[in-house]
Amino acid sequence: MTYLDYNATAPLMPEVVAAMQEGWAHPYNPSSVHAHGRKARQLLEDSRRILADAIGAWPDEVIFTSSGSEANNTALRAVDRPLLVGASEHSSVLETARRLGGDIVPVGSARS
Ligand SMILES: Cc1ncc(COP(=O)(O)O)c(C=O)c1O
């Protein structure tokens, strides 16, 4: 078996570290109307535009979440039914799908 998941420890590219450090240098609330808040809002919206360009989406289609589990929950609650998910998915996908009434589809290996 070849295990391809970094298990939440994927190394970051230097460009990503630099961009994150710039964000940490401005730890302000982007919803605040003062100068620091406006700077944070600008960084947030610039990031949203760059990400949208990278994946061929519109900026208002990019939603930032605090974790993978929150992203999975958000996405699963936004899609139409029927909801089919593979049995090998992360528990945040499986549990949410179960609660939403989705079908869990067993996934066998290519050798089975
Ligand atoms: C595929 C997948 N989904 C969701 C998660 C959960 O992410 P988080 O710990 O950020 O909620 C992980 C964590 O490793 C994952 O590998």
Short mmCIF file of N, CA and C and ligand atoms in Angstrom, two decimals:
data_model
loop_
_atom_site.label_atom_id
_atom_site.label_comp_id
_atom_site.label_asym_id
_atom_site.label_seq_id
_atom_site.Cartn_x
_atom_site.Cartn_y
_atom_site.Cartn_z
N MET A 1 0.84 -1.20 0.00
CA MET A 1 0.00 0.00 0.00
C MET A 1 0.88 1.24 0.00
N THR A 2 0.48 2.24 -0.79
CA THR A 2 1.18 3.52 -0.81
C THR A 2 0.29 4.55 -0.13
N TYR A 3 0.79 5.15 0.94
CA TYR A 3 0.01 6.12 1.70
C TYR A 3 0.37 7.52 1.22
N LEU A 4 -0.58 8.22 0.61
CA LEU A 4 -0.28 9.50 -0.03
C LEU A 4 -0.75 10.71 0.77
N ASP A 5 -1.29 10.52 1.97
CA ASP A 5 -1.81 11.63 2.76
C ASP A 5 -0.71 12.15 3.69
N TYR A 6 -0.50 13.47 3.69
CA TYR A 6 0.49 14.07 4.58
C TYR A 6 0.01 14.05 6.03
N ASN A 7 -1.25 13.64 6.23
CA ASN A 7 -1.81 13.57 7.58
C ASN A 7 -1.71 14.92 8.29
N ALA A 8 -2.13 15.97 7.60
CA ALA A 8 -2.18 17.34 8.14
C ALA A 8 -0.80 17.90 8.48
N THR A 9 0.25 17.40 7.84
CA THR A 9 1.59 17.93 8.11
C THR A 9 2.31 18.30 6.82
N ALA A 10 1.57 18.70 5.80
CA ALA A 10 2.18 19.04 4.52
C ALA A 10 3.15 20.21 4.68
N PRO A 11 4.36 20.09 4.10
CA PRO A 11 5.30 21.21 4.19
C PRO A 11 4.80 22.39 3.34
N LEU A 12 5.13 23.60 3.77
CA LEU A 12 4.68 24.79 3.06
C LEU A 12 5.77 25.28 2.11
N MET A 13 5.34 25.80 0.95
CA MET A 13 6.28 26.44 0.04
C MET A 13 6.75 27.74 0.69
N PRO A 14 8.02 28.15 0.43
CA PRO A 14 8.53 29.39 1.03
C PRO A 14 7.64 30.60 0.74
N GLU A 15 7.04 30.63 -0.46
CA GLU A 15 6.17 31.76 -0.82
C GLU A 15 4.93 31.80 0.09
N VAL A 16 4.46 30.62 0.48
CA VAL A 16 3.28 30.56 1.36
C VAL A 16 3.66 31.04 2.77
N VAL A 17 4.84 30.61 3.23
CA VAL A 17 5.30 31.06 4.56
C VAL A 17 5.43 32.59 4.57
N ALA A 18 6.00 33.15 3.50
CA ALA A 18 6.19 34.60 3.44
C ALA A 18 4.84 35.32 3.45
N ALA A 19 3.88 34.80 2.70
CA ALA A 19 2.55 35.43 2.65
C ALA A 19 1.87 35.33 4.01
N MET A 20 2.02 34.19 4.69
CA MET A 20 1.40 34.04 6.01
C MET A 20 2.05 34.98 7.02
N GLN A 21 3.37 35.15 6.92
CA GLN A 21 4.05 36.06 7.85
C GLN A 21 3.57 37.48 7.65
N GLU A 22 3.30 37.86 6.41
CA GLU A 22 2.77 39.20 6.16
C GLU A 22 1.41 39.36 6.84
N GLY A 23 0.60 38.31 6.76
CA GLY A 23 -0.71 38.36 7.40
C GLY A 23 -0.59 38.44 8.92
N TRP A 24 0.35 37.68 9.49
CA TRP A 24 0.52 37.69 10.94
C TRP A 24 1.06 39.03 11.43
N ALA A 25 1.71 39.78 10.53
CA ALA A 25 2.21 41.10 10.91
C ALA A 25 1.06 42.10 11.06
N HIS A 26 -0.11 41.73 10.57
CA HIS A 26 -1.29 42.60 10.65
C HIS A 26 -2.44 41.81 11.26
N PRO A 27 -2.32 41.42 12.55
CA PRO A 27 -3.35 40.57 13.16
C PRO A 27 -4.57 41.39 13.59
N TYR A 28 -5.22 42.00 12.61
CA TYR A 28 -6.34 42.87 12.93
C TYR A 28 -7.64 42.30 12.40
N ASN A 29 -8.73 42.82 12.92
CA ASN A 29 -10.06 42.36 12.54
C ASN A 29 -10.47 43.02 11.21
N PRO A 30 -10.65 42.20 10.14
CA PRO A 30 -10.99 42.79 8.85
C PRO A 30 -12.39 43.39 8.81
N SER A 31 -13.17 43.19 9.86
CA SER A 31 -14.50 43.81 9.91
C SER A 31 -14.47 45.16 10.61
N SER A 32 -13.30 45.53 11.16
CA SER A 32 -13.19 46.82 11.84
C SER A 32 -12.99 47.93 10.82
N VAL A 33 -13.53 49.11 11.13
CA VAL A 33 -13.47 50.20 10.16
C VAL A 33 -12.24 51.09 10.32
N HIS A 34 -11.46 50.86 11.40
CA HIS A 34 -10.26 51.70 11.57
C HIS A 34 -9.17 51.28 10.58
N ALA A 35 -8.06 52.04 10.54
CA ALA A 35 -7.02 51.83 9.52
C ALA A 35 -6.47 50.40 9.55
N HIS A 36 -6.22 49.86 10.75
CA HIS A 36 -5.70 48.48 10.82
C HIS A 36 -6.71 47.48 10.26
N GLY A 37 -7.96 47.70 10.59
CA GLY A 37 -9.01 46.81 10.08
C GLY A 37 -9.11 46.88 8.56
N ARG A 38 -8.99 48.08 8.03
CA ARG A 38 -9.06 48.23 6.57
C ARG A 38 -7.87 47.55 5.89
N LYS A 39 -6.69 47.62 6.53
CA LYS A 39 -5.50 46.94 5.98
C LYS A 39 -5.73 45.41 5.98
N ALA A 40 -6.29 44.91 7.09
CA ALA A 40 -6.57 43.48 7.16
C ALA A 40 -7.60 43.09 6.10
N ARG A 41 -8.62 43.91 5.90
CA ARG A 41 -9.64 43.62 4.87
C ARG A 41 -9.01 43.58 3.48
N GLN A 42 -8.08 44.52 3.24
CA GLN A 42 -7.41 44.57 1.93
C GLN A 42 -6.61 43.28 1.70
N LEU A 43 -5.85 42.83 2.73
CA LEU A 43 -5.08 41.59 2.60
C LEU A 43 -6.01 40.40 2.34
N LEU A 44 -7.12 40.36 3.07
CA LEU A 44 -8.08 39.27 2.91
C LEU A 44 -8.65 39.24 1.50
N GLU A 45 -9.08 40.40 1.02
CA GLU A 45 -9.70 40.44 -0.32
C GLU A 45 -8.68 40.21 -1.43
N ASP A 46 -7.43 40.69 -1.23
CA ASP A 46 -6.38 40.39 -2.21
C ASP A 46 -6.15 38.89 -2.28
N SER A 47 -6.10 38.23 -1.11
CA SER A 47 -5.91 36.78 -1.06
C SER A 47 -7.06 36.07 -1.76
N ARG A 48 -8.28 36.54 -1.52
CA ARG A 48 -9.45 35.92 -2.13
C ARG A 48 -9.36 36.01 -3.66
N ARG A 49 -8.95 37.16 -4.17
CA ARG A 49 -8.82 37.35 -5.63
C ARG A 49 -7.74 36.43 -6.21
N ILE A 50 -6.58 36.37 -5.53
CA ILE A 50 -5.47 35.53 -6.02
C ILE A 50 -5.90 34.06 -6.06
N LEU A 51 -6.56 33.60 -5.00
CA LEU A 51 -7.03 32.21 -4.95
C LEU A 51 -8.06 31.94 -6.03
N ALA A 52 -8.99 32.88 -6.20
CA ALA A 52 -10.03 32.70 -7.22
C ALA A 52 -9.40 32.59 -8.60
N ASP A 53 -8.44 33.46 -8.90
CA ASP A 53 -7.74 33.40 -10.19
C ASP A 53 -7.07 32.04 -10.38
N ALA A 54 -6.45 31.54 -9.31
CA ALA A 54 -5.68 30.29 -9.40
C ALA A 54 -6.57 29.10 -9.72
N ILE A 55 -7.82 29.13 -9.29
CA ILE A 55 -8.70 27.96 -9.51
C ILE A 55 -9.82 28.24 -10.50
N GLY A 56 -9.77 29.42 -11.16
CA GLY A 56 -10.79 29.73 -12.17
C GLY A 56 -12.16 29.99 -11.59
N ALA A 57 -12.19 30.61 -10.41
CA ALA A 57 -13.48 30.93 -9.76
C ALA A 57 -13.64 32.45 -9.65
N TRP A 58 -14.83 32.88 -9.28
CA TRP A 58 -15.04 34.29 -8.97
C TRP A 58 -14.68 34.50 -7.49
N PRO A 59 -14.17 35.68 -7.16
CA PRO A 59 -13.79 35.94 -5.76
C PRO A 59 -14.91 35.64 -4.77
N ASP A 60 -16.16 35.95 -5.13
CA ASP A 60 -17.24 35.72 -4.17
C ASP A 60 -17.61 34.24 -4.03
N GLU A 61 -16.93 33.38 -4.81
CA GLU A 61 -17.12 31.94 -4.66
C GLU A 61 -16.10 31.32 -3.71
N VAL A 62 -15.12 32.12 -3.28
CA VAL A 62 -14.08 31.62 -2.36
C VAL A 62 -14.51 31.90 -0.93
N ILE A 63 -14.63 30.84 -0.14
CA ILE A 63 -15.03 30.96 1.27
C ILE A 63 -13.87 30.48 2.13
N PHE A 64 -13.39 31.31 3.02
CA PHE A 64 -12.33 30.90 3.94
C PHE A 64 -12.95 30.26 5.17
N THR A 65 -12.39 29.13 5.59
CA THR A 65 -12.85 28.46 6.79
C THR A 65 -11.68 28.28 7.75
N SER A 66 -11.99 27.93 8.98
CA SER A 66 -10.93 27.80 9.99
C SER A 66 -10.33 26.40 10.02
N SER A 67 -10.89 25.46 9.26
CA SER A 67 -10.36 24.09 9.29
C SER A 67 -10.91 23.29 8.12
N GLY A 68 -10.30 22.13 7.92
CA GLY A 68 -10.80 21.21 6.91
C GLY A 68 -12.19 20.71 7.24
N SER A 69 -12.42 20.43 8.52
CA SER A 69 -13.74 19.93 8.93
C SER A 69 -14.83 20.96 8.67
N GLU A 70 -14.54 22.23 8.97
CA GLU A 70 -15.53 23.28 8.73
C GLU A 70 -15.78 23.41 7.22
N ALA A 71 -14.71 23.29 6.42
CA ALA A 71 -14.87 23.38 4.96
C ALA A 71 -15.74 22.24 4.45
N ASN A 72 -15.46 21.02 4.94
CA ASN A 72 -16.27 19.87 4.51
C ASN A 72 -17.73 20.05 4.89
N ASN A 73 -17.98 20.48 6.11
CA ASN A 73 -19.36 20.70 6.57
C ASN A 73 -20.06 21.76 5.71
N THR A 74 -19.36 22.84 5.44
CA THR A 74 -19.94 23.93 4.65
C THR A 74 -20.29 23.45 3.25
N ALA A 75 -19.35 22.72 2.63
CA ALA A 75 -19.59 22.25 1.26
C ALA A 75 -20.73 21.24 1.20
N LEU A 76 -20.76 20.30 2.14
CA LEU A 76 -21.80 19.26 2.10
C LEU A 76 -23.19 19.85 2.33
N ARG A 77 -23.28 20.87 3.15
CA ARG A 77 -24.59 21.49 3.41
C ARG A 77 -25.04 22.35 2.24
N ALA A 78 -24.12 22.68 1.32
CA ALA A 78 -24.46 23.57 0.20
C ALA A 78 -24.86 22.82 -1.07
N VAL A 79 -24.57 21.51 -1.13
CA VAL A 79 -24.84 20.80 -2.38
C VAL A 79 -26.24 20.18 -2.37
N ASP A 80 -26.75 19.97 -3.58
CA ASP A 80 -28.07 19.35 -3.74
C ASP A 80 -28.02 17.86 -3.42
N ARG A 81 -29.18 17.29 -3.10
CA ARG A 81 -29.30 15.85 -2.89
C ARG A 81 -29.57 15.20 -4.24
N PRO A 82 -29.28 13.93 -4.48
CA PRO A 82 -28.77 12.99 -3.49
C PRO A 82 -27.30 13.27 -3.16
N LEU A 83 -26.94 12.89 -1.95
CA LEU A 83 -25.59 13.10 -1.44
C LEU A 83 -24.91 11.74 -1.32
N LEU A 84 -23.94 11.47 -2.16
CA LEU A 84 -23.20 10.20 -2.13
C LEU A 84 -21.77 10.50 -1.72
N VAL A 85 -21.27 9.81 -0.71
CA VAL A 85 -19.87 10.00 -0.32
C VAL A 85 -19.21 8.63 -0.17
N GLY A 86 -17.94 8.55 -0.50
CA GLY A 86 -17.19 7.30 -0.40
C GLY A 86 -16.94 6.93 1.05
N ALA A 87 -16.92 5.63 1.34
CA ALA A 87 -16.74 5.15 2.71
C ALA A 87 -15.36 5.46 3.27
N SER A 88 -14.39 5.78 2.39
CA SER A 88 -13.04 6.05 2.87
C SER A 88 -12.81 7.53 3.17
N GLU A 89 -13.86 8.35 3.10
CA GLU A 89 -13.72 9.79 3.37
C GLU A 89 -13.36 10.06 4.83
N HIS A 90 -12.86 11.25 5.07
CA HIS A 90 -12.55 11.71 6.43
C HIS A 90 -13.83 11.71 7.27
N SER A 91 -13.68 11.51 8.56
CA SER A 91 -14.86 11.43 9.43
C SER A 91 -15.71 12.70 9.38
N SER A 92 -15.10 13.85 9.10
CA SER A 92 -15.90 15.08 9.02
C SER A 92 -16.85 15.05 7.82
N VAL A 93 -16.48 14.28 6.79
CA VAL A 93 -17.37 14.10 5.63
C VAL A 93 -18.42 13.04 5.96
N LEU A 94 -17.95 11.90 6.50
CA LEU A 94 -18.88 10.79 6.76
C LEU A 94 -19.95 11.16 7.78
N GLU A 95 -19.53 11.77 8.89
CA GLU A 95 -20.51 12.11 9.94
C GLU A 95 -21.50 13.15 9.46
N THR A 96 -21.02 14.13 8.73
CA THR A 96 -21.93 15.17 8.21
C THR A 96 -22.90 14.56 7.20
N ALA A 97 -22.38 13.71 6.31
CA ALA A 97 -23.26 13.07 5.32
C ALA A 97 -24.33 12.24 6.01
N ARG A 98 -23.93 11.49 7.06
CA ARG A 98 -24.91 10.67 7.80
C ARG A 98 -26.00 11.56 8.39
N ARG A 99 -25.58 12.66 9.03
CA ARG A 99 -26.56 13.56 9.66
C ARG A 99 -27.48 14.19 8.63
N LEU A 100 -26.96 14.41 7.42
CA LEU A 100 -27.77 15.04 6.37
C LEU A 100 -28.57 14.01 5.58
N GLY A 101 -28.40 12.74 5.90
CA GLY A 101 -29.16 11.70 5.22
C GLY A 101 -28.56 11.26 3.90
N GLY A 102 -27.25 11.35 3.78
CA GLY A 102 -26.61 10.93 2.53
C GLY A 102 -26.31 9.44 2.50
N ASP A 103 -26.14 8.90 1.29
CA ASP A 103 -25.74 7.50 1.13
C ASP A 103 -24.23 7.41 1.21
N ILE A 104 -23.72 6.43 1.96
CA ILE A 104 -22.29 6.18 2.06
C ILE A 104 -21.97 5.03 1.11
N VAL A 105 -21.13 5.28 0.14
CA VAL A 105 -20.82 4.27 -0.88
C VAL A 105 -19.49 3.61 -0.56
N PRO A 106 -19.50 2.27 -0.33
CA PRO A 106 -18.23 1.60 -0.06
C PRO A 106 -17.30 1.71 -1.26
N VAL A 107 -16.03 1.94 -1.01
CA VAL A 107 -15.05 2.05 -2.10
C VAL A 107 -14.03 0.94 -1.91
N GLY A 108 -13.93 0.04 -2.88
CA GLY A 108 -12.94 -1.04 -2.81
C GLY A 108 -11.66 -0.63 -3.50
N SER A 109 -10.59 -1.37 -3.22
CA SER A 109 -9.35 -1.06 -3.90
C SER A 109 -9.40 -1.64 -5.32
N ALA A 110 -8.51 -1.20 -6.18
CA ALA A 110 -8.49 -1.69 -7.57
C ALA A 110 -8.20 -3.17 -7.63
N ARG A 111 -7.58 -3.69 -6.55
CA ARG A 111 -7.22 -5.12 -6.55
C ARG A 111 -8.33 -6.00 -5.99
N SER A 112 -9.36 -5.42 -5.40
CA SER A 112 -10.38 -6.26 -4.76
C SER A 112 -11.37 -6.80 -5.77
C1 LIG B 1 -9.23 14.84 3.98
C2 LIG B 1 -9.33 15.55 5.29
N1 LIG B 1 -10.48 16.22 5.58
C3 LIG B 1 -10.62 16.88 6.75
C4 LIG B 1 -9.60 16.90 7.69
C5 LIG B 1 -9.82 17.64 8.98
O1 LIG B 1 -9.13 18.82 8.95
P1 LIG B 1 -9.15 19.74 10.27
O2 LIG B 1 -8.31 19.04 11.30
O3 LIG B 1 -8.49 21.02 9.78
O4 LIG B 1 -10.57 19.95 10.70
C6 LIG B 1 -8.40 16.24 7.44
C7 LIG B 1 -7.31 16.25 8.42
O5 LIG B 1 -6.26 15.66 8.26
C8 LIG B 1 -8.26 15.54 6.20
O6 LIG B 1 -7.14 14.88 5.90
#
